[in-house]
mmCIF file of C-alpha atoms and ligand atoms in Angstrom:
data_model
loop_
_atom_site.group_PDB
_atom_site.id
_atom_site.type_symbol
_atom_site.label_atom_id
_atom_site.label_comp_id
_atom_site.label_asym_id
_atom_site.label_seq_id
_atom_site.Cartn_x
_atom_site.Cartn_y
_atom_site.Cartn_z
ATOM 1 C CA UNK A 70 95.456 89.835 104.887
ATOM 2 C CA UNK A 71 94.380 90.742 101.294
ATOM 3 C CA UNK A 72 94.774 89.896 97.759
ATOM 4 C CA UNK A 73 97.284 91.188 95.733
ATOM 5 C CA UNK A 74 96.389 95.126 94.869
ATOM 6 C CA UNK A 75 94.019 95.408 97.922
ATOM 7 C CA UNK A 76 96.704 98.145 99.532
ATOM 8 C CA UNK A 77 97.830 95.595 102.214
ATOM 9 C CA UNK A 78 100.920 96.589 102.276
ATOM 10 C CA UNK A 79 100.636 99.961 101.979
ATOM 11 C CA UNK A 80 97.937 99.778 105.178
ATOM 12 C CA UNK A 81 100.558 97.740 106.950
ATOM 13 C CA UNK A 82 103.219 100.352 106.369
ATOM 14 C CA UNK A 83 101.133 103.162 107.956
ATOM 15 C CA UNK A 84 99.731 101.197 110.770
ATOM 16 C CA UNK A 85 103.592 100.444 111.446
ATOM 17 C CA UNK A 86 104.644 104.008 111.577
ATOM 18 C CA UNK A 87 101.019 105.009 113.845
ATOM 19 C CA UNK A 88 101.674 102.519 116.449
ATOM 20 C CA UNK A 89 105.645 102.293 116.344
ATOM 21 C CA UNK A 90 105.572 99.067 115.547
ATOM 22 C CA UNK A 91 107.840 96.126 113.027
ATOM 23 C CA UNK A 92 106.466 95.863 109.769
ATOM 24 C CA UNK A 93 107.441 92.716 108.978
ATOM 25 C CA UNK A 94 106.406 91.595 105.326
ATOM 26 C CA UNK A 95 107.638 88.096 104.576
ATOM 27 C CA UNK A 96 108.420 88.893 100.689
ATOM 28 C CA UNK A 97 110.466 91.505 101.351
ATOM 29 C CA UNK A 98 112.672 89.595 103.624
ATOM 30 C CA UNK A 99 112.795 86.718 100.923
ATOM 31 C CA UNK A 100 113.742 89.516 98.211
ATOM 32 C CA UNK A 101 116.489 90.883 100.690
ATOM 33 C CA UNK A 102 117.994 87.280 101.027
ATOM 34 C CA UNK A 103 117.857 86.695 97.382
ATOM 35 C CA UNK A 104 120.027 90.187 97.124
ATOM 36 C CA UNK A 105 122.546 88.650 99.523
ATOM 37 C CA UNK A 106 122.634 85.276 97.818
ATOM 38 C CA UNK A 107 122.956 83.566 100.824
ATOM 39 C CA UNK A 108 121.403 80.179 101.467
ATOM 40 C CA UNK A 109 117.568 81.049 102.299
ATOM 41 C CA UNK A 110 118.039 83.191 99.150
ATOM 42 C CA UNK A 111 118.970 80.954 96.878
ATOM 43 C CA UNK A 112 116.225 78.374 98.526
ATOM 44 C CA UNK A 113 114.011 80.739 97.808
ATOM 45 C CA UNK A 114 114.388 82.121 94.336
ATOM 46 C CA UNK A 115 113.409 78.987 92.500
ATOM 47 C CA UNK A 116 109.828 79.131 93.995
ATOM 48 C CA UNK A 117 109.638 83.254 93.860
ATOM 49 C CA UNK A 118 110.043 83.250 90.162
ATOM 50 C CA UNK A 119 107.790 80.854 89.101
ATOM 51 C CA UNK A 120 104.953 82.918 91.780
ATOM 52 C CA UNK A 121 104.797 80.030 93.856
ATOM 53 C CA UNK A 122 104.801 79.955 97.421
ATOM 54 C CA UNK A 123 108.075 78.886 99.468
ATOM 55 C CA UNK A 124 107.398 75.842 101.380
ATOM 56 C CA UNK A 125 106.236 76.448 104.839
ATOM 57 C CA UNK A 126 109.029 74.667 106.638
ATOM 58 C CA UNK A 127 111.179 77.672 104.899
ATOM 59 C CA UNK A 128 109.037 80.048 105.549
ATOM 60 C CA UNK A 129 107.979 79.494 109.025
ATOM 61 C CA UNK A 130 111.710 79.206 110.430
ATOM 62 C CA UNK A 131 112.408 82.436 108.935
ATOM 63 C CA UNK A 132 109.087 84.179 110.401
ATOM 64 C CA UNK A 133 110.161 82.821 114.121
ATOM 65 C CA UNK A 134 113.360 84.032 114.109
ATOM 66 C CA UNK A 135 112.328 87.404 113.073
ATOM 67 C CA UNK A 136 109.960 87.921 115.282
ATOM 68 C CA UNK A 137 112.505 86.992 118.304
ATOM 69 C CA UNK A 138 113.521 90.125 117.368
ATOM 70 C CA UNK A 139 114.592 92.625 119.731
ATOM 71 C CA UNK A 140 112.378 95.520 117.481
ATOM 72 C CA UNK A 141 109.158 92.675 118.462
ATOM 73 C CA UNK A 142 109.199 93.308 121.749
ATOM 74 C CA UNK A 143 106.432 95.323 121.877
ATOM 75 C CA UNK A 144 104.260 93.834 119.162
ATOM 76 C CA UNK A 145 104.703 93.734 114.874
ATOM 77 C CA UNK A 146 102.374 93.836 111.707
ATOM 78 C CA UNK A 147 102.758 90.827 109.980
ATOM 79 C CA UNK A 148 102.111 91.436 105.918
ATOM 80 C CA UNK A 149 102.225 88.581 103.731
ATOM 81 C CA UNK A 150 101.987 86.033 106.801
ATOM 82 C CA UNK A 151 100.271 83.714 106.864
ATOM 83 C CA UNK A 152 99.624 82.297 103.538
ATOM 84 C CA UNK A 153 98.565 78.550 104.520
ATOM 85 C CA UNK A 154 96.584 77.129 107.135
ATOM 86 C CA UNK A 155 100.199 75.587 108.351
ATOM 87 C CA UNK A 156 101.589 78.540 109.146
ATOM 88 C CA UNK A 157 99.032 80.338 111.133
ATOM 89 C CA UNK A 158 99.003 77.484 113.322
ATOM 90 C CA UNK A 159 102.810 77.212 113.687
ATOM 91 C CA UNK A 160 102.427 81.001 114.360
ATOM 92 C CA UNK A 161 99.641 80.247 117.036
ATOM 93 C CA UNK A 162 102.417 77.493 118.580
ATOM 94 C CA UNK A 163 104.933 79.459 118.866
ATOM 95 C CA UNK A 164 103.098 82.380 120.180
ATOM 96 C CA UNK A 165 101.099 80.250 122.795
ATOM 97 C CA UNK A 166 105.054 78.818 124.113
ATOM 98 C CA UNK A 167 105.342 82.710 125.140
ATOM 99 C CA UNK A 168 102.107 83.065 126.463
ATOM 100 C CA UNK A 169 101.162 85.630 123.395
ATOM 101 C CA UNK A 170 98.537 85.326 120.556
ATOM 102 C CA UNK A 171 97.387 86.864 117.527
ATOM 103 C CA UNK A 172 95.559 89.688 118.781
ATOM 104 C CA UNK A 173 93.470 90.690 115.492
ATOM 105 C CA UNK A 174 93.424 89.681 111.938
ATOM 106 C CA UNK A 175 92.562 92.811 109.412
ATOM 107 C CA UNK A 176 91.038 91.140 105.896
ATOM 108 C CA UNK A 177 91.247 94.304 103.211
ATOM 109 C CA UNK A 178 88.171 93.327 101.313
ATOM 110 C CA UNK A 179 88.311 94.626 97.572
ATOM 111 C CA UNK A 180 86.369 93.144 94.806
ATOM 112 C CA UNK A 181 88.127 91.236 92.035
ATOM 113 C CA UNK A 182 86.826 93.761 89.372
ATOM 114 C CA UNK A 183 89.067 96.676 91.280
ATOM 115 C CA UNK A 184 91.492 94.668 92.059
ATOM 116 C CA UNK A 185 92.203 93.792 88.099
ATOM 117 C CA UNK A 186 91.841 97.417 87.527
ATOM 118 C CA UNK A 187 94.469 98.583 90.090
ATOM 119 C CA UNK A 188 96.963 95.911 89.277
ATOM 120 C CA UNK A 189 96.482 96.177 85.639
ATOM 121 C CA UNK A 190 97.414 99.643 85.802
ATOM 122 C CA UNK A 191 100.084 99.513 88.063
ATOM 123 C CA UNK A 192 103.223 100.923 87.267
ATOM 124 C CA UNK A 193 106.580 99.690 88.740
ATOM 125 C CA UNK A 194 109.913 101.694 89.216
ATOM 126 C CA UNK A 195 112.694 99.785 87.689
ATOM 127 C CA UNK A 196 115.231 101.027 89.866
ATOM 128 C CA UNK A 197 113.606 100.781 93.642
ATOM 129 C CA UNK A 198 110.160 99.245 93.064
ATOM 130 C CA UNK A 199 108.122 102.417 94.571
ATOM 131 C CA UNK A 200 104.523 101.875 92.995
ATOM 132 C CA UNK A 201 102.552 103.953 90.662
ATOM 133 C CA UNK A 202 99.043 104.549 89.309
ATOM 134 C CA UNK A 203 97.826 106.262 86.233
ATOM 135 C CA UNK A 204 94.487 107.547 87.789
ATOM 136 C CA UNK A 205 94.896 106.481 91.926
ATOM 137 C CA UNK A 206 98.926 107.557 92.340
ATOM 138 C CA UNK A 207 100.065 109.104 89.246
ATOM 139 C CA UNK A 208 103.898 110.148 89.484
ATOM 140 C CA UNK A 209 104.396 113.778 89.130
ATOM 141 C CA UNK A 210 106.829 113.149 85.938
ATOM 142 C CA UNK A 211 105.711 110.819 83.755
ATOM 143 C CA UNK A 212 107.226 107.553 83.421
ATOM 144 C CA UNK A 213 109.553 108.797 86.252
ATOM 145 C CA UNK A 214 110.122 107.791 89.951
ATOM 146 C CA UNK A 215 108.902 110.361 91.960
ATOM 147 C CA UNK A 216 111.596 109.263 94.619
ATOM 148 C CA UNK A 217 114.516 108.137 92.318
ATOM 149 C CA UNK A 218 113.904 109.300 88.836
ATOM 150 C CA UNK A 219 114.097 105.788 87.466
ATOM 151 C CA UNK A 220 112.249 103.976 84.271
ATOM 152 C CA UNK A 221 108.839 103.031 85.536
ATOM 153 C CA UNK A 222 107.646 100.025 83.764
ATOM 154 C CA UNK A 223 104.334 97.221 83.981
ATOM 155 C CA UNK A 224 105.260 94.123 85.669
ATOM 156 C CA UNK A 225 104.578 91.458 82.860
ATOM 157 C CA UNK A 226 102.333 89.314 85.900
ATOM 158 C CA UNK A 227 100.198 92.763 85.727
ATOM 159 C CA UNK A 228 98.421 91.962 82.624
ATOM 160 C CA UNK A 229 94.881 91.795 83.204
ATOM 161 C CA UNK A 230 94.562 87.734 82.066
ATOM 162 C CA UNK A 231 97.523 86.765 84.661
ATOM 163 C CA UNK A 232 96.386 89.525 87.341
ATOM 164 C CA UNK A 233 93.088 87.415 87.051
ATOM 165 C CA UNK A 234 94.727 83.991 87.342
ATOM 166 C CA UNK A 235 96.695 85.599 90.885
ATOM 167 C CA UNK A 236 93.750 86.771 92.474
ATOM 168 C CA UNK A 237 92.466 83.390 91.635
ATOM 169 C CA UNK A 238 95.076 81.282 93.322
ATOM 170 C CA UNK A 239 95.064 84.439 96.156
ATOM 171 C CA UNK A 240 91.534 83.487 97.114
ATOM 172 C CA UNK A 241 92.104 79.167 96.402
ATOM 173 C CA UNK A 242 94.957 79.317 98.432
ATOM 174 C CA UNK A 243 93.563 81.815 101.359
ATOM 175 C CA UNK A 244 90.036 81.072 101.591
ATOM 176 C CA UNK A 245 90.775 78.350 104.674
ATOM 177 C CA UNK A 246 92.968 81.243 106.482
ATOM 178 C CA UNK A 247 89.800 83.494 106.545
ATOM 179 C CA UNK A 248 87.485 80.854 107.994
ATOM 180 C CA UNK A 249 90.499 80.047 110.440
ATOM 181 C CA UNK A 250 90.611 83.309 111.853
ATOM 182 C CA UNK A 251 87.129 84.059 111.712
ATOM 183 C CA UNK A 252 85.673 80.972 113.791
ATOM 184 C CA UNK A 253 89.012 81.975 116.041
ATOM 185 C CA UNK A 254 87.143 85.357 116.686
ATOM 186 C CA UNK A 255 89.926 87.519 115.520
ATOM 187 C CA UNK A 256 88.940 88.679 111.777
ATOM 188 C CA UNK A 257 88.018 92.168 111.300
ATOM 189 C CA UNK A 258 86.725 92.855 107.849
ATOM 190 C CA UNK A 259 87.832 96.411 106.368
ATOM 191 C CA UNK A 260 86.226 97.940 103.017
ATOM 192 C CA UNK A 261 89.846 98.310 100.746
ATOM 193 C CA UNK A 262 87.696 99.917 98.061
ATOM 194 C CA UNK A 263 87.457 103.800 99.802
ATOM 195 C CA UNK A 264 90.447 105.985 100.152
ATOM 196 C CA UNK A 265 94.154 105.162 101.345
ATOM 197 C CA UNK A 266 93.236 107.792 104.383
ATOM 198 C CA UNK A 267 89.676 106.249 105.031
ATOM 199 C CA UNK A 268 90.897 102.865 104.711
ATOM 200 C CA UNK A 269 93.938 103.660 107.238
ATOM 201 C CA UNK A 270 91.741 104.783 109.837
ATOM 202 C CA UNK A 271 89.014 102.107 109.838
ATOM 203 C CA UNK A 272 91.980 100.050 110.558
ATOM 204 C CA UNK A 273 93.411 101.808 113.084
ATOM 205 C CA UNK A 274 89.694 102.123 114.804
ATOM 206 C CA UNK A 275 89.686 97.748 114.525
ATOM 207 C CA UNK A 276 93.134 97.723 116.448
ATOM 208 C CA UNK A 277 92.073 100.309 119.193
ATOM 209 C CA UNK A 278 88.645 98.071 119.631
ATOM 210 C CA UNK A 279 91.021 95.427 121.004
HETATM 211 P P1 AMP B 12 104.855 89.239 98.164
HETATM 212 O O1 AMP B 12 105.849 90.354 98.142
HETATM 213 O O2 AMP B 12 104.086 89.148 99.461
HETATM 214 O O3 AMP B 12 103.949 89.215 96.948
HETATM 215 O O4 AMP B 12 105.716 87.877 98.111
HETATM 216 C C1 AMP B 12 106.584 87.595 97.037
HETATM 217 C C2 AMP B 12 106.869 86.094 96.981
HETATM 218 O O5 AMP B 12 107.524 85.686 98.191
HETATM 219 C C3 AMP B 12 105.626 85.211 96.904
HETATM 220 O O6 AMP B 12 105.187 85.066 95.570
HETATM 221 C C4 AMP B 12 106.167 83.903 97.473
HETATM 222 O O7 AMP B 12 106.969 83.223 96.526
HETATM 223 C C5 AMP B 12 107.074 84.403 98.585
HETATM 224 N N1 AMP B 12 106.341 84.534 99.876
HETATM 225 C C6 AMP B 12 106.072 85.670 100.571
HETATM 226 N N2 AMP B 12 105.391 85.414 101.706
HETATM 227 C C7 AMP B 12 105.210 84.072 101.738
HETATM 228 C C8 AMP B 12 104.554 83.179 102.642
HETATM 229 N N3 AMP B 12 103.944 83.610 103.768
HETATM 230 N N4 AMP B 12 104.581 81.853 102.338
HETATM 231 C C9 AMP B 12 105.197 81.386 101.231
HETATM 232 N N5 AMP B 12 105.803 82.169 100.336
HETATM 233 C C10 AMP B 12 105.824 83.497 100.566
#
């Protein structure tokens, strides 16, 4: 868990690789079934645009059945999930049917100050949505994808006055999840603020604790 800009999702992506493990982010799979157009998709898209979440019965049916997975068998990251107090405990359920549980819960814990900084700054490839930062990620040409060559523009939701208003509804909407999963014994708090590489292995030192 972490707000947007705390490097989630770059964390989860590592940890993935490390431990040979799904990454399993639940807006990416919503973005690949809006590609496809199919039914979920189109469910979907309405909410997405507006930056509102999907509704959980949506969103939960989707999470099971990608975790049945065979690629699950031996454990995923989730990124992304859970966003609502409903859907850790459906996840918690459904886990508990198959005699499994969450095992830990990381919380990337970066103040809202860096966070507007990060986002604000953020730079977006047009053509395969690799992320950039002036100062923390800089591509090597400017204005170009490092790993396509495509236009790299700002997301207009990156503005400092709406990246304020996200982080906002980030912490409204998550605040219960923390609590959840801390009186549940399973939240381990990691400082988001150092290094990619310092960050990566305090997480990796949480997992190996359990
Ligand atoms: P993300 O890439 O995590 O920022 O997610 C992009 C969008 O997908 C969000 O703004 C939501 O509309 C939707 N989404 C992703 N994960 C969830 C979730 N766990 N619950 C509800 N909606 C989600």
């Amino acid at each position: 868990m972490g707000a947007p800009g705390s490097g989630k999702g770059t964390q989860a992506g590592a940890i993935s690789q490390k431990l040979g493990i799904a990454h399993i982010a639940t807006g990416d799979l919503f973005r690949e079934a809006v590609r496809r157009g199919d039914e979920l998709g189109q469910k979907a898209k309405s909410y997405m645009d507006r930056g509102l979440l999907v509704p959980d019965e949506i969103t939960i049916s989707m999470l099971l059945e990608r975790i049945a997975q065979a690629d699950c068998r031996n454990g995923y990251i989730l990124d992304g999930f859970p966003r609502t107090l409903e859907q850790a405990r459906a996840l918690d359920r459904a886990l508990e049917e198959k005699g499994q549980a969450v095992d830990v819960v990381l919380y990337f814990k970066v103040s809202t100050e860096e966070l507007v900084k990060r986002l604000s700054g953020r730079l977006i490839c047009r053509d395969c949505q690799a992320p950039y930062h002036p100062i923390a990620s800089p591509p090597r040409v400017a204005g170009r994808c490092d790993q396509c060559g495509g236009e790299l523009y700002q997301r207009a939701d990156d503005s400092p006055d709406t990246v304020r208003k996200r982080i906002e509804v980030y912490f409204a909407e998550t605040a219960s999840l923390i609590d959840y999963y801390r009186e549940a014994g399973k939240l381990t708090e990691v400082d988001g603020t150092k290094g990619i590489e310092q960050v990566g292995e305090e997480a990796l030192a949480a997992l190996s604790n359990e």
